[in-house]
Coordinates of C-alpha atoms in Angstrom, one line a residue:
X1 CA -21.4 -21.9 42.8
X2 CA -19.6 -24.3 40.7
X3 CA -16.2 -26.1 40.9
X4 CA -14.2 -28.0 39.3
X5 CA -12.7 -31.2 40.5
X6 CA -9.0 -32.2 40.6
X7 CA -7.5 -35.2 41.8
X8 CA -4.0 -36.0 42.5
X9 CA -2.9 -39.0 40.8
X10 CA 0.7 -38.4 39.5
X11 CA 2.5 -40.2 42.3
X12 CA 4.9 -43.1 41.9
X13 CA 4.0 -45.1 44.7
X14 CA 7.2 -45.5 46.2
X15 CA 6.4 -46.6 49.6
X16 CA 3.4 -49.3 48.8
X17 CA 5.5 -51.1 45.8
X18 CA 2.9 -51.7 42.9
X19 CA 0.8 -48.8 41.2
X20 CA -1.8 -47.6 43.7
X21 CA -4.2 -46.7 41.2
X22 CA -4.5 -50.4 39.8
X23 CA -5.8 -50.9 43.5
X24 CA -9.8 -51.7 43.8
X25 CA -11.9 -50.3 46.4
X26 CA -14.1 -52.8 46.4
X27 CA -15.8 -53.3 42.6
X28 CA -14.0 -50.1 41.7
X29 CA -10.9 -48.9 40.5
X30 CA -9.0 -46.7 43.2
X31 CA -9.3 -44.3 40.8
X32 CA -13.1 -44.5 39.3
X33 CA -14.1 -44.2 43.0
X34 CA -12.4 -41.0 43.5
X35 CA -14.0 -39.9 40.3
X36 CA -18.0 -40.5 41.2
X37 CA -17.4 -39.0 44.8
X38 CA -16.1 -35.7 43.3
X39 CA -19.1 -35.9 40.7
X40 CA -21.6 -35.1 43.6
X41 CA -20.4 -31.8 43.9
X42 CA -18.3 -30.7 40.7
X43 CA -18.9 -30.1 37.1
X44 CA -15.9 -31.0 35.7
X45 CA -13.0 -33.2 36.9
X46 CA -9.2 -33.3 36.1
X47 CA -7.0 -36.0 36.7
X48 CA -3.3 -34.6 37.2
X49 CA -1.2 -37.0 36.4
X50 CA 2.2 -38.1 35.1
X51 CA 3.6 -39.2 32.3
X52 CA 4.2 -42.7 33.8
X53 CA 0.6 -43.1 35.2
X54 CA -1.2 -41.9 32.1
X55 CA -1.5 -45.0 30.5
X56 CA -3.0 -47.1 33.7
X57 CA -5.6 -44.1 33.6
X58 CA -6.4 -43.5 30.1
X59 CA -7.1 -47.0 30.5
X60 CA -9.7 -46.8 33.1
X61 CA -11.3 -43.8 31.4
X62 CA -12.0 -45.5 28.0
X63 CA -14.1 -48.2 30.0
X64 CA -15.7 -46.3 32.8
X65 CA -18.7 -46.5 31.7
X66 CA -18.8 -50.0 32.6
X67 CA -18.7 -48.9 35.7
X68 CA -21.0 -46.1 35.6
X69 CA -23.7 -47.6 34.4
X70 CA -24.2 -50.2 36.7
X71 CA -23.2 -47.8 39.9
X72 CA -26.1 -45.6 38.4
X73 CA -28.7 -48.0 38.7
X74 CA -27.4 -49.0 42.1
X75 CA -27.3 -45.6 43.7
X76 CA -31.0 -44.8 42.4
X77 CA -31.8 -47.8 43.5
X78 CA -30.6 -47.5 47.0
X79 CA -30.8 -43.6 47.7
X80 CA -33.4 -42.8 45.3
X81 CA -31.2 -40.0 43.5
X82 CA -29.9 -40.0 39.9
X83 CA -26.1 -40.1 39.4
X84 CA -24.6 -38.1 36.7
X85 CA -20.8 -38.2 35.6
X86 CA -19.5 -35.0 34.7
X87 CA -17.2 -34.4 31.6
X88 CA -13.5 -36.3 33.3
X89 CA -10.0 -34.6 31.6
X90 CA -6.3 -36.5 31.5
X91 CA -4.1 -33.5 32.4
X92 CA 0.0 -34.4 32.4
X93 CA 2.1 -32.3 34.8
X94 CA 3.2 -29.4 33.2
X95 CA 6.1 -29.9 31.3
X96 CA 7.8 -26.5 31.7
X97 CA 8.5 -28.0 35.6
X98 CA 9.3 -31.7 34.5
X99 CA 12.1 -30.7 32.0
X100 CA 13.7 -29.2 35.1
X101 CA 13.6 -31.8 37.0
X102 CA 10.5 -31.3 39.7
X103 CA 7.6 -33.8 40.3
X104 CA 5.3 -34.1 43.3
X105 CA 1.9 -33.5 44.4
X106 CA 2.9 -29.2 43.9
X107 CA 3.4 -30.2 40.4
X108 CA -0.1 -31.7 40.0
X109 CA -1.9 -29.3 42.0
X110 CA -0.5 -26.3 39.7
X111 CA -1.2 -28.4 36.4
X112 CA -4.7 -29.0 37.8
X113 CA -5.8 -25.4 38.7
X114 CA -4.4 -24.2 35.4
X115 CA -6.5 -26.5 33.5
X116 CA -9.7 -26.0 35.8
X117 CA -12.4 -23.7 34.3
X118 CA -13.9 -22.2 37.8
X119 CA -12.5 -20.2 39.9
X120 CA -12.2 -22.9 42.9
X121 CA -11.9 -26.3 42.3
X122 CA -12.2 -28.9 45.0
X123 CA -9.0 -31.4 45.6
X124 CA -8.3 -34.9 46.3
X125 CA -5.5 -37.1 46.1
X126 CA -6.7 -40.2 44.6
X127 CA -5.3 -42.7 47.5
X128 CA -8.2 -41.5 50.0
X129 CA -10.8 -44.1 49.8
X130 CA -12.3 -43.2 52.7
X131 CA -13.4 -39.9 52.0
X132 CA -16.7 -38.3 52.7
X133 CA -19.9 -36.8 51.6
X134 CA -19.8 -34.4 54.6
X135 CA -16.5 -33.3 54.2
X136 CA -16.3 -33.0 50.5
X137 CA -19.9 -30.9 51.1
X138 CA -18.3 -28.9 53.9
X139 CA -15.2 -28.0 52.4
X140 CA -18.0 -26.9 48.9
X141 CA -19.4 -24.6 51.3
X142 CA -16.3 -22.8 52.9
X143 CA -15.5 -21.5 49.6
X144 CA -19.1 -20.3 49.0
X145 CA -19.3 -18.4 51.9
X146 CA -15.9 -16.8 51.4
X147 CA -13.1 -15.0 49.2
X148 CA -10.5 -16.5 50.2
X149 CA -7.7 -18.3 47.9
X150 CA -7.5 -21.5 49.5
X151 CA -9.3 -23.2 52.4
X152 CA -7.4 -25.9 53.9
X153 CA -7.9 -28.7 56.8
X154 CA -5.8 -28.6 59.8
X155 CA -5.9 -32.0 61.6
X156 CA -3.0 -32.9 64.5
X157 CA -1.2 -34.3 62.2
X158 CA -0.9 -31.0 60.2
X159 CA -2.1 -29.4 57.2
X160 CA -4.2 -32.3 55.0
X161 CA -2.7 -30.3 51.6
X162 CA -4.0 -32.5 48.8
X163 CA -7.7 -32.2 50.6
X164 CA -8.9 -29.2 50.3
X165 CA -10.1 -26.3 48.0
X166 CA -7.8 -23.5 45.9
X167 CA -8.3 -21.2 43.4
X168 CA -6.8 -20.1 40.5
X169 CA -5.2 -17.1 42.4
X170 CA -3.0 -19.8 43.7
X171 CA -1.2 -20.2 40.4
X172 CA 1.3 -17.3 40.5
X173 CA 2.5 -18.0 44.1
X174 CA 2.6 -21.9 43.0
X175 CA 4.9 -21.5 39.9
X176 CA 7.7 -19.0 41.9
X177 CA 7.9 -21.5 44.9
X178 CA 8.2 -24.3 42.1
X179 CA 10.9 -22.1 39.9
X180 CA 12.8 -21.8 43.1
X181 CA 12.8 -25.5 44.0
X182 CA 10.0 -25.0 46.9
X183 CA 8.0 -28.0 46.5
X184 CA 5.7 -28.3 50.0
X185 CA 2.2 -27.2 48.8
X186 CA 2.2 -25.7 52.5
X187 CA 5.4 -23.4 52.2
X188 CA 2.6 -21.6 49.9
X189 CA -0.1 -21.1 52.5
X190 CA 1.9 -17.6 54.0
X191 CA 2.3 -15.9 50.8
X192 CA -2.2 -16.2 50.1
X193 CA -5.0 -15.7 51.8
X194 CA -5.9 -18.9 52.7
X195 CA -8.5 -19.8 55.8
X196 CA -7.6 -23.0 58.0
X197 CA -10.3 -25.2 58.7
X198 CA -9.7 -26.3 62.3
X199 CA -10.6 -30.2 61.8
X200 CA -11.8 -30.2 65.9
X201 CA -14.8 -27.9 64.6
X202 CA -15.5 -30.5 62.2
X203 CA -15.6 -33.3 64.5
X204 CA -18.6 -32.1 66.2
X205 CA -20.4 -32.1 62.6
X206 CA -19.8 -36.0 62.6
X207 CA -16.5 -36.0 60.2
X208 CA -14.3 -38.4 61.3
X209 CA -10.7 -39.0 60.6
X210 CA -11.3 -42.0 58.3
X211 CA -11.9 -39.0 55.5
X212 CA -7.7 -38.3 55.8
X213 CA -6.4 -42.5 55.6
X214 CA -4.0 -42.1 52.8
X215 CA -3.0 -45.6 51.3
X216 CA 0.7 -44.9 51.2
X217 CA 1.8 -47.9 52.6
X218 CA 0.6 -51.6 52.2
X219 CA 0.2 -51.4 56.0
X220 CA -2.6 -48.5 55.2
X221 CA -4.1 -50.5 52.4
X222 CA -5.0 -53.4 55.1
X223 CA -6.1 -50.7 57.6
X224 CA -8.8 -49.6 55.0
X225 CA -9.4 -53.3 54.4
X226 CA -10.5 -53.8 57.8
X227 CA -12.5 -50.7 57.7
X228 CA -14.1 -52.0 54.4
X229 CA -14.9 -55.6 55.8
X230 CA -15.4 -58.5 53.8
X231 CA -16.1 -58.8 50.2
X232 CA -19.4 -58.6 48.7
X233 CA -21.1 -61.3 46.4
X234 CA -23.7 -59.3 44.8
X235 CA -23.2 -55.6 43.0
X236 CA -26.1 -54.3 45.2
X237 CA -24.7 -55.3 48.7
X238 CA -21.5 -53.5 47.4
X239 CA -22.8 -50.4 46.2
X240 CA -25.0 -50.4 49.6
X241 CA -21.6 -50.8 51.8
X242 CA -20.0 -48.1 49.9
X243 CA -22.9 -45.7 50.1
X244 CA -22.9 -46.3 53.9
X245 CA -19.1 -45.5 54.0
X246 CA -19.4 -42.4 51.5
X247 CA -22.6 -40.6 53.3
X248 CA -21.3 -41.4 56.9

């Protein structure tokens, strides 16, 4: 089954202080690495985005193929697979909610799925660096097996809202909550059929929390650091430390 990708990348990065998408994970843009982990399993991606972050990423997008092309090389290289980038569209968040005033991650995630061309479309926000193969594959396959309108992750911590996959049923209950000033993805969950993904079941598949470190705060930016390690001299041993992070 298809799906499209959409990744959240409209926030203002209040809490951290500079733009989070000028970040680098690594050689790559916070942004471009979001982008070729979605591109494993998707066949189109949207980036949802705001007005104020559409230059930083319109940017990014007319020279990602300096990146791509070198990550291609690597990856067959190292894994022995080729890596193809599927067609990447700017979406802005819909301005019928912005003239009234509303922003936020609902805002994206309703922009997204009403640009998306399949029925389900697999979401990220774009400050998860850590985020895996297994659970982006995992989550793929809950919405194969199923009929549902949403499946979402459930760790301790909560709902993980901006990791999971909706559909386009989604849409009506989205734009009343918005109308009426209900901006918590989760308020949604009630009102569709949605299946919760118990993250303990996961565990025991080998997903680890890492896949849920959101880089709100510069005190989560030197957590991933550490995770990360040191720097890498050659594009090679970079590519081969971020392969050994993604495929965990």
């Amino acid at each position: 089954m298809e799906v499209s990708g959409i990744i959240l990348c409209g926030g203002q990065s209040r809490r951290f202080g500079p733009n989070k998408l000028k970040l680098k994970i690594g050689r790559l843009p916070l942004i471009i690495n979001q982008i070729f982990k979605l591109s494993f399993f998707c066949t189109r991606i949207i980036l949802s985005t705001s007005t104020e972050n559409k230059a930083v990423l319109t940017g990014y997008l007319h020279k990602i193929d300096r990146y791509v092309k070198p990550f291609a090389s690597c990856m067959h290289k190292l894994k022995g697979e080729e890596f193809f980038l599927p067609p990447v569209d700017l979406v802005e968040d819909n301005p019928m909610f912005t003239f009234r005033g509303h922003s936020g991650p609902m805002i994206g995630l309703y922009s997204g799925l009403q640009k998306a061309r399949c029925k389900y479309s697999l979401v990220a926000a774009a400050d998860m660096p850590l985020i895996g193969y297994k659970l982006l594959k995992m989550m793929k396959s809950e919405a194969v097996k199923g009929k549902k309108d949403a499946y979402i992750i459930r760790t301790d911590r909560g709902y993980e809202s901006l990791c999971g996959i909706y559909s386009r049923n989604c849409l009506k209950v989205m734009e009343k909550n918005i109308l009426n000033s209900e901006l918590k993805i989760s308020d949604c969950y009630p009102l569709l059929e949605v299946k919760i993904l118990e993250f303990e079941q996961w565990r025991r598949q080998g997903i680890d929390e890492l896949n849920f470190i959101n880089i709100n705060r510069k005190a989560d930016y030197h957590k991933f650091k550490q995770v990360w390690g040191p720097d890498y001299s050659s594009y090679t041993d970079f590519i081969s430390r971020w392969s050994e992070l993604f495929f965990r």
